[in-house]
């Protein structure tokens, strides 16, 4: 199986690359622009792998993307590449529109053109997995579970741009019969995450004895999902998913931000006690809430 993975030098992408290469039948072309969030160090051990081809490039570059389809004839795309940091999207929304909307359109269109050249079993088997986020739904009521088909209500330029990409993928299935599938996952954690995201950020700050800034009163909740579980779910969707469907991938592990950061503090209190045995909890500080949070 030949797979075109986008964003494979990012957090989930580098874990996904490992997951795919662990399967003997998978050959992977890994397209990544290597923005500030991409890190070749995360996949350094995979770069010489005989079933892995790394290509540095922009998924919004239609000539490049079309040539990848022509030259490597993938049987599936897993589209993880995106601008992903909510705070950055508030300061610089244009990058998010460019990659998450225009870039998604470009790769969808190149994939559709390529898919149109296929026939029979190859055409039937082709899949385009578009990876999205639960943030497209906006806030949910306490205890309420999001369902596939819940109404979209994005609250940040990040989530709005992801929602747009989802709508395009869904429309390509409805309009052209293109075999797009959408996965929507909750907050991932695990190895190779860029240290601006909550868990690695708090660990690094704590180890430097810096303040641990929590938005508002820290009572906002996230559902936490281990990244390798997400990758395994993505594989299930790839092999068993139905075109046109949306699949939610959650961890059933909803916690307030304060709970998560306090837990990190307790772990560090044991593993790396501070001088004078003061708890890392003392470093927690509450800061003005994020706009639209
Ligand atoms: P990340 O920021 O760690 O990695 C994104 C990768 O995409 C980087 O390697 C970057 O270089 C690459 N990239 C950015 N723009 C590109 C472009 N125009 N062309 C090619 N490559 C480009 O992100 P992540 O946390 O691994 O998230 C991956 C995907 O999963 C995103 O689509 C994100 O919206 C989605 N998602 C993430 C989470 C999470 O908790 N991390 C949760 C739900 C959904």
Short mmCIF file of C-alpha atoms and ligand atoms in Angstrom, two decimals:
data_model
loop_
_atom_site.label_atom_id
_atom_site.label_comp_id
_atom_site.label_asym_id
_atom_site.label_seq_id
_atom_site.Cartn_x
_atom_site.Cartn_y
_atom_site.Cartn_z
CA UNK A 1 0.00 0.00 0.00
CA UNK A 2 1.50 3.36 -1.06
CA UNK A 3 0.51 6.22 1.22
CA UNK A 4 0.98 9.95 0.83
CA UNK A 5 1.27 11.32 4.37
CA UNK A 6 1.28 15.09 4.84
CA UNK A 7 2.72 16.75 7.94
CA UNK A 8 4.78 13.68 8.78
CA UNK A 9 7.50 15.68 10.57
CA UNK A 10 4.99 17.13 13.03
CA UNK A 11 3.71 15.70 16.30
CA UNK A 12 0.98 13.29 15.18
CA UNK A 13 2.62 12.87 11.76
CA UNK A 14 5.92 11.55 13.14
CA UNK A 15 4.01 9.05 15.29
CA UNK A 16 1.84 8.12 12.29
CA UNK A 17 4.94 7.61 10.13
CA UNK A 18 6.25 5.09 12.67
CA UNK A 19 2.87 3.39 12.85
CA UNK A 20 2.70 3.05 9.04
CA UNK A 21 6.26 1.81 8.67
CA UNK A 22 5.63 -0.85 11.30
CA UNK A 23 3.38 -2.47 8.70
CA UNK A 24 5.36 -4.40 6.11
CA UNK A 25 2.92 -3.63 3.31
CA UNK A 26 3.18 0.19 3.59
CA UNK A 27 5.40 2.45 1.49
CA UNK A 28 5.14 6.09 2.46
CA UNK A 29 5.82 9.43 0.78
CA UNK A 30 6.03 11.98 3.57
CA UNK A 31 5.34 15.57 2.45
CA UNK A 32 6.14 18.25 5.01
CA UNK A 33 6.94 21.95 4.60
CA UNK A 34 9.05 21.91 7.77
CA UNK A 35 7.49 25.01 9.27
CA UNK A 36 8.59 25.99 12.78
CA UNK A 37 6.42 23.04 13.99
CA UNK A 38 8.03 20.42 11.76
CA UNK A 39 11.12 18.70 13.07
CA UNK A 40 13.21 16.25 11.06
CA UNK A 41 14.76 15.17 14.38
CA UNK A 42 11.41 13.52 15.22
CA UNK A 43 11.84 11.16 12.28
CA UNK A 44 15.65 11.05 12.09
CA UNK A 45 15.62 7.27 12.56
CA UNK A 46 13.17 6.87 9.65
CA UNK A 47 14.94 8.98 7.02
CA UNK A 48 17.00 6.08 5.63
CA UNK A 49 14.14 3.60 5.84
CA UNK A 50 13.73 1.86 2.45
CA UNK A 51 9.91 2.27 2.59
CA UNK A 52 9.99 5.98 3.48
CA UNK A 53 10.56 8.92 1.11
CA UNK A 54 10.69 12.35 2.73
CA UNK A 55 9.85 15.35 0.54
CA UNK A 56 10.15 18.88 1.88
CA UNK A 57 7.41 20.97 0.30
CA UNK A 58 4.12 22.81 0.68
CA UNK A 59 0.82 20.97 0.22
CA UNK A 60 -0.43 24.25 -1.27
CA UNK A 61 2.04 23.84 -4.17
CA UNK A 62 -0.20 22.27 -6.81
CA UNK A 63 2.62 21.41 -9.25
CA UNK A 64 4.58 19.59 -6.55
CA UNK A 65 1.54 17.78 -5.16
CA UNK A 66 0.33 16.69 -8.62
CA UNK A 67 3.80 15.36 -9.44
CA UNK A 68 3.77 13.29 -6.22
CA UNK A 69 0.52 11.66 -7.30
CA UNK A 70 1.85 11.04 -10.84
CA UNK A 71 5.22 9.67 -9.76
CA UNK A 72 4.25 7.61 -6.72
CA UNK A 73 0.67 6.54 -7.47
CA UNK A 74 -0.50 6.45 -3.83
CA UNK A 75 -3.51 4.35 -2.92
CA UNK A 76 -4.33 6.66 0.01
CA UNK A 77 -3.65 10.10 1.45
CA UNK A 78 -3.51 10.85 5.18
CA UNK A 79 -3.74 14.62 5.44
CA UNK A 80 -2.28 15.76 8.75
CA UNK A 81 -0.39 18.88 7.61
CA UNK A 82 -1.80 22.05 9.12
CA UNK A 83 -1.06 25.15 11.08
CA UNK A 84 -2.20 24.01 14.51
CA UNK A 85 -1.51 26.43 17.33
CA UNK A 86 -4.62 28.33 18.46
CA UNK A 87 -2.72 31.24 20.02
CA UNK A 88 -0.69 31.75 16.84
CA UNK A 89 -3.92 31.71 14.82
CA UNK A 90 -5.15 34.66 16.88
CA UNK A 91 -1.98 36.65 16.11
CA UNK A 92 -1.44 35.51 12.48
CA UNK A 93 -4.64 34.07 10.97
CA UNK A 94 -3.40 34.38 7.36
CA UNK A 95 -1.03 31.39 7.67
CA UNK A 96 -3.97 29.29 8.87
CA UNK A 97 -6.18 30.27 5.94
CA UNK A 98 -3.32 29.62 3.50
CA UNK A 99 -2.50 26.11 4.72
CA UNK A 100 -5.67 24.77 6.36
CA UNK A 101 -8.07 26.07 3.71
CA UNK A 102 -6.13 26.74 0.48
CA UNK A 103 -3.62 23.96 1.12
CA UNK A 104 -6.38 21.44 1.86
CA UNK A 105 -8.19 22.53 -1.31
CA UNK A 106 -5.00 22.11 -3.37
CA UNK A 107 -4.28 18.58 -2.19
CA UNK A 108 -7.94 17.55 -2.44
CA UNK A 109 -8.07 18.81 -6.02
CA UNK A 110 -4.80 17.10 -7.00
CA UNK A 111 -6.04 13.88 -5.38
CA UNK A 112 -9.37 14.10 -7.22
CA UNK A 113 -7.65 14.62 -10.58
CA UNK A 114 -5.43 11.61 -9.90
CA UNK A 115 -8.36 9.50 -8.66
CA UNK A 116 -10.20 10.30 -11.91
CA UNK A 117 -7.39 8.65 -13.86
CA UNK A 118 -7.81 5.40 -11.90
CA UNK A 119 -10.24 2.65 -12.75
CA UNK A 120 -11.68 -0.56 -11.37
CA UNK A 121 -10.34 -1.87 -8.06
CA UNK A 122 -7.70 0.91 -7.75
CA UNK A 123 -10.34 3.61 -7.98
CA UNK A 124 -12.65 1.74 -5.64
CA UNK A 125 -9.94 1.28 -2.99
CA UNK A 126 -8.53 4.84 -3.01
CA UNK A 127 -9.01 6.79 0.26
CA UNK A 128 -8.37 10.38 1.36
CA UNK A 129 -8.28 10.65 5.17
CA UNK A 130 -8.65 14.25 6.26
CA UNK A 131 -7.67 14.75 9.89
CA UNK A 132 -9.60 17.33 11.89
CA UNK A 133 -10.09 18.51 15.44
CA UNK A 134 -12.94 18.57 17.97
CA UNK A 135 -12.36 22.33 18.18
CA UNK A 136 -14.54 22.75 15.06
CA UNK A 137 -17.53 22.14 17.36
CA UNK A 138 -16.71 24.93 19.80
CA UNK A 139 -17.60 24.50 23.47
CA UNK A 140 -19.95 21.74 24.65
CA UNK A 141 -22.10 21.60 27.75
CA UNK A 142 -20.75 19.80 30.79
CA UNK A 143 -21.39 16.06 30.46
CA UNK A 144 -22.61 16.41 26.87
CA UNK A 145 -20.85 14.19 24.31
CA UNK A 146 -20.11 15.46 20.84
CA UNK A 147 -21.57 13.30 18.10
CA UNK A 148 -20.60 12.87 14.49
CA UNK A 149 -23.01 15.31 12.85
CA UNK A 150 -23.05 17.82 15.74
CA UNK A 151 -23.25 21.41 14.47
CA UNK A 152 -19.98 23.20 13.76
CA UNK A 153 -19.32 26.33 15.86
CA UNK A 154 -15.62 27.19 15.59
CA UNK A 155 -14.37 29.91 17.92
CA UNK A 156 -10.82 30.66 16.73
CA UNK A 157 -9.19 31.28 13.34
CA UNK A 158 -7.54 27.86 13.81
CA UNK A 159 -10.78 25.96 14.30
CA UNK A 160 -12.58 28.00 11.62
CA UNK A 161 -9.85 27.17 9.10
CA UNK A 162 -10.00 23.47 10.04
CA UNK A 163 -13.80 23.56 9.71
CA UNK A 164 -13.43 24.98 6.20
CA UNK A 165 -11.10 22.15 5.22
CA UNK A 166 -13.61 19.63 6.59
CA UNK A 167 -16.45 21.20 4.59
CA UNK A 168 -14.38 20.99 1.41
CA UNK A 169 -13.54 17.33 2.01
CA UNK A 170 -17.19 16.53 2.75
CA UNK A 171 -18.34 18.48 -0.32
CA UNK A 172 -15.88 16.57 -2.53
CA UNK A 173 -17.53 13.34 -1.46
CA UNK A 174 -21.07 14.67 -1.93
CA UNK A 175 -20.34 16.39 -5.25
CA UNK A 176 -17.84 14.11 -6.99
CA UNK A 177 -18.23 10.86 -5.06
CA UNK A 178 -14.57 11.37 -4.08
CA UNK A 179 -13.69 8.87 -1.29
CA UNK A 180 -12.85 11.39 1.44
CA UNK A 181 -13.22 10.38 5.10
CA UNK A 182 -12.93 12.80 8.00
CA UNK A 183 -11.54 11.95 11.41
CA UNK A 184 -12.10 14.31 14.33
CA UNK A 185 -9.96 13.76 17.36
CA UNK A 186 -9.64 15.37 20.75
CA UNK A 187 -6.40 16.70 22.29
CA UNK A 188 -3.45 14.41 21.67
CA UNK A 189 -0.51 13.99 24.00
CA UNK A 190 2.67 11.94 23.78
CA UNK A 191 6.17 11.92 22.30
CA UNK A 192 7.42 14.50 19.75
CA UNK A 193 4.89 17.22 20.56
CA UNK A 194 6.09 20.78 19.88
CA UNK A 195 6.79 22.41 23.25
CA UNK A 196 4.30 25.27 22.81
CA UNK A 197 1.38 22.90 23.54
CA UNK A 198 0.02 22.60 27.09
CA UNK A 199 1.65 19.43 28.43
CA UNK A 200 5.23 19.81 27.09
CA UNK A 201 5.09 23.57 27.74
CA UNK A 202 4.19 23.09 31.39
CA UNK A 203 6.81 20.37 31.92
CA UNK A 204 9.55 22.54 30.41
CA UNK A 205 8.54 25.65 32.35
CA UNK A 206 8.31 23.71 35.60
CA UNK A 207 11.77 22.24 35.11
CA UNK A 208 13.09 25.79 34.64
CA UNK A 209 11.15 26.92 37.78
CA UNK A 210 9.15 29.37 35.65
CA UNK A 211 5.53 30.32 36.29
CA UNK A 212 2.94 27.88 34.86
CA UNK A 213 0.40 30.18 33.16
CA UNK A 214 -3.17 28.87 33.05
CA UNK A 215 -5.88 30.65 31.09
CA UNK A 216 -8.75 32.06 33.19
CA UNK A 217 -9.40 29.94 36.26
CA UNK A 218 -8.12 26.74 34.59
CA UNK A 219 -11.60 25.21 34.57
CA UNK A 220 -11.86 24.70 30.80
CA UNK A 221 -11.83 21.01 29.96
CA UNK A 222 -10.22 19.00 27.17
CA UNK A 223 -10.59 15.33 26.33
CA UNK A 224 -7.09 13.78 26.23
CA UNK A 225 -6.07 11.06 23.79
CA UNK A 226 -2.70 9.29 23.63
CA UNK A 227 -1.19 9.97 20.21
CA UNK A 228 -0.44 6.30 19.41
CA UNK A 229 -4.09 5.44 20.10
CA UNK A 230 -5.07 8.13 17.61
CA UNK A 231 -2.65 6.68 15.04
CA UNK A 232 -4.09 3.19 15.51
CA UNK A 233 -7.59 4.62 15.07
CA UNK A 234 -6.47 6.39 11.89
CA UNK A 235 -5.24 3.05 10.54
CA UNK A 236 -8.63 1.47 11.33
CA UNK A 237 -10.36 4.27 9.46
CA UNK A 238 -7.96 3.87 6.55
CA UNK A 239 -8.57 0.12 6.25
CA UNK A 240 -12.20 -0.13 7.35
CA UNK A 241 -13.73 3.35 7.07
CA UNK A 242 -16.58 4.18 4.71
CA UNK A 243 -16.09 7.05 2.24
CA UNK A 244 -18.13 10.13 3.13
CA UNK A 245 -18.23 9.22 6.84
CA UNK A 246 -16.90 11.20 9.78
CA UNK A 247 -15.29 9.29 12.66
CA UNK A 248 -14.74 10.76 16.10
CA UNK A 249 -11.64 9.60 17.96
CA UNK A 250 -11.65 10.41 21.68
CA UNK A 251 -9.88 9.25 24.81
CA UNK A 252 -12.87 9.40 27.22
CA UNK A 253 -10.50 11.28 29.50
CA UNK A 254 -11.96 14.72 30.05
CA UNK A 255 -9.97 16.89 32.46
CA UNK A 256 -9.78 20.55 33.35
CA UNK A 257 -6.56 22.31 32.42
CA UNK A 258 -5.97 22.83 36.14
CA UNK A 259 -6.25 19.07 36.77
CA UNK A 260 -3.75 18.30 34.01
CA UNK A 261 -1.19 20.86 35.18
CA UNK A 262 -1.62 19.88 38.84
CA UNK A 263 -1.04 16.25 37.88
CA UNK A 264 2.19 17.20 36.08
CA UNK A 265 3.26 19.09 39.24
CA UNK A 266 2.62 16.05 41.44
CA UNK A 267 4.61 13.79 39.12
CA UNK A 268 7.53 16.23 39.06
CA UNK A 269 7.37 16.58 42.85
CA UNK A 270 8.23 12.88 42.96
CA UNK A 271 10.60 12.60 40.01
CA UNK A 272 12.48 15.89 40.30
CA UNK A 273 11.87 17.44 43.76
CA UNK A 274 12.49 21.19 43.91
CA UNK A 275 15.08 22.71 46.20
CA UNK A 276 13.51 23.03 49.67
CA UNK A 277 10.87 20.44 48.65
CA UNK A 278 8.39 23.15 47.67
CA UNK A 279 5.71 21.77 45.38
CA UNK A 280 5.66 22.70 41.68
CA UNK A 281 2.00 23.59 42.37
CA UNK A 282 3.32 26.92 43.74
CA UNK A 283 4.36 27.86 40.18
CA UNK A 284 0.79 27.78 38.82
CA UNK A 285 -0.43 31.27 37.93
CA UNK A 286 -3.76 32.27 36.42
CA UNK A 287 -3.60 34.65 33.45
CA UNK A 288 -6.19 36.54 31.37
CA UNK A 289 -8.30 34.08 29.39
CA UNK A 290 -7.67 33.51 25.68
CA UNK A 291 -10.10 35.50 23.46
CA UNK A 292 -12.91 33.24 22.23
CA UNK A 293 -11.84 30.45 24.60
P1 LIG B 1 1.94 19.94 14.31
O1 LIG B 1 1.84 21.43 14.31
O2 LIG B 1 2.79 19.28 15.34
O3 LIG B 1 2.49 19.45 12.87
C1 LIG B 1 2.01 19.97 11.67
C2 LIG B 1 3.00 19.58 10.57
O4 LIG B 1 2.49 20.07 9.33
C3 LIG B 1 4.39 20.18 10.76
O5 LIG B 1 5.37 19.20 10.57
C4 LIG B 1 4.47 21.25 9.67
O6 LIG B 1 5.79 21.46 9.18
C5 LIG B 1 3.55 20.68 8.61
N1 LIG B 1 2.98 21.69 7.72
C6 LIG B 1 2.41 22.87 8.08
N2 LIG B 1 2.00 23.53 6.98
C7 LIG B 1 2.30 22.73 5.92
C8 LIG B 1 2.10 22.87 4.52
N3 LIG B 1 1.51 23.96 3.99
N4 LIG B 1 2.51 21.87 3.71
C9 LIG B 1 3.11 20.75 4.24
N5 LIG B 1 3.35 20.59 5.55
C10 LIG B 1 2.94 21.57 6.38
O7 LIG B 1 0.46 19.41 14.33
P2 LIG B 1 -0.15 18.08 15.00
O8 LIG B 1 -0.46 18.35 16.41
O9 LIG B 1 0.70 16.92 14.64
O10 LIG B 1 -1.54 17.98 14.22
C11 LIG B 1 -1.65 17.24 13.00
C12 LIG B 1 -3.08 17.33 12.49
O11 LIG B 1 -3.96 16.79 13.47
C13 LIG B 1 -3.56 18.75 12.22
O12 LIG B 1 -4.34 18.72 11.06
C14 LIG B 1 -4.39 19.10 13.43
O13 LIG B 1 -5.38 20.03 13.11
C15 LIG B 1 -4.96 17.74 13.77
N6 LIG B 1 -5.31 17.58 15.20
C16 LIG B 1 -4.34 17.73 16.16
C17 LIG B 1 -4.68 17.54 17.50
C18 LIG B 1 -3.64 17.64 18.60
O14 LIG B 1 -4.02 17.56 19.78
N7 LIG B 1 -2.37 17.79 18.30
C19 LIG B 1 -6.00 17.22 17.86
C20 LIG B 1 -6.95 17.09 16.85
C21 LIG B 1 -6.58 17.26 15.52
#
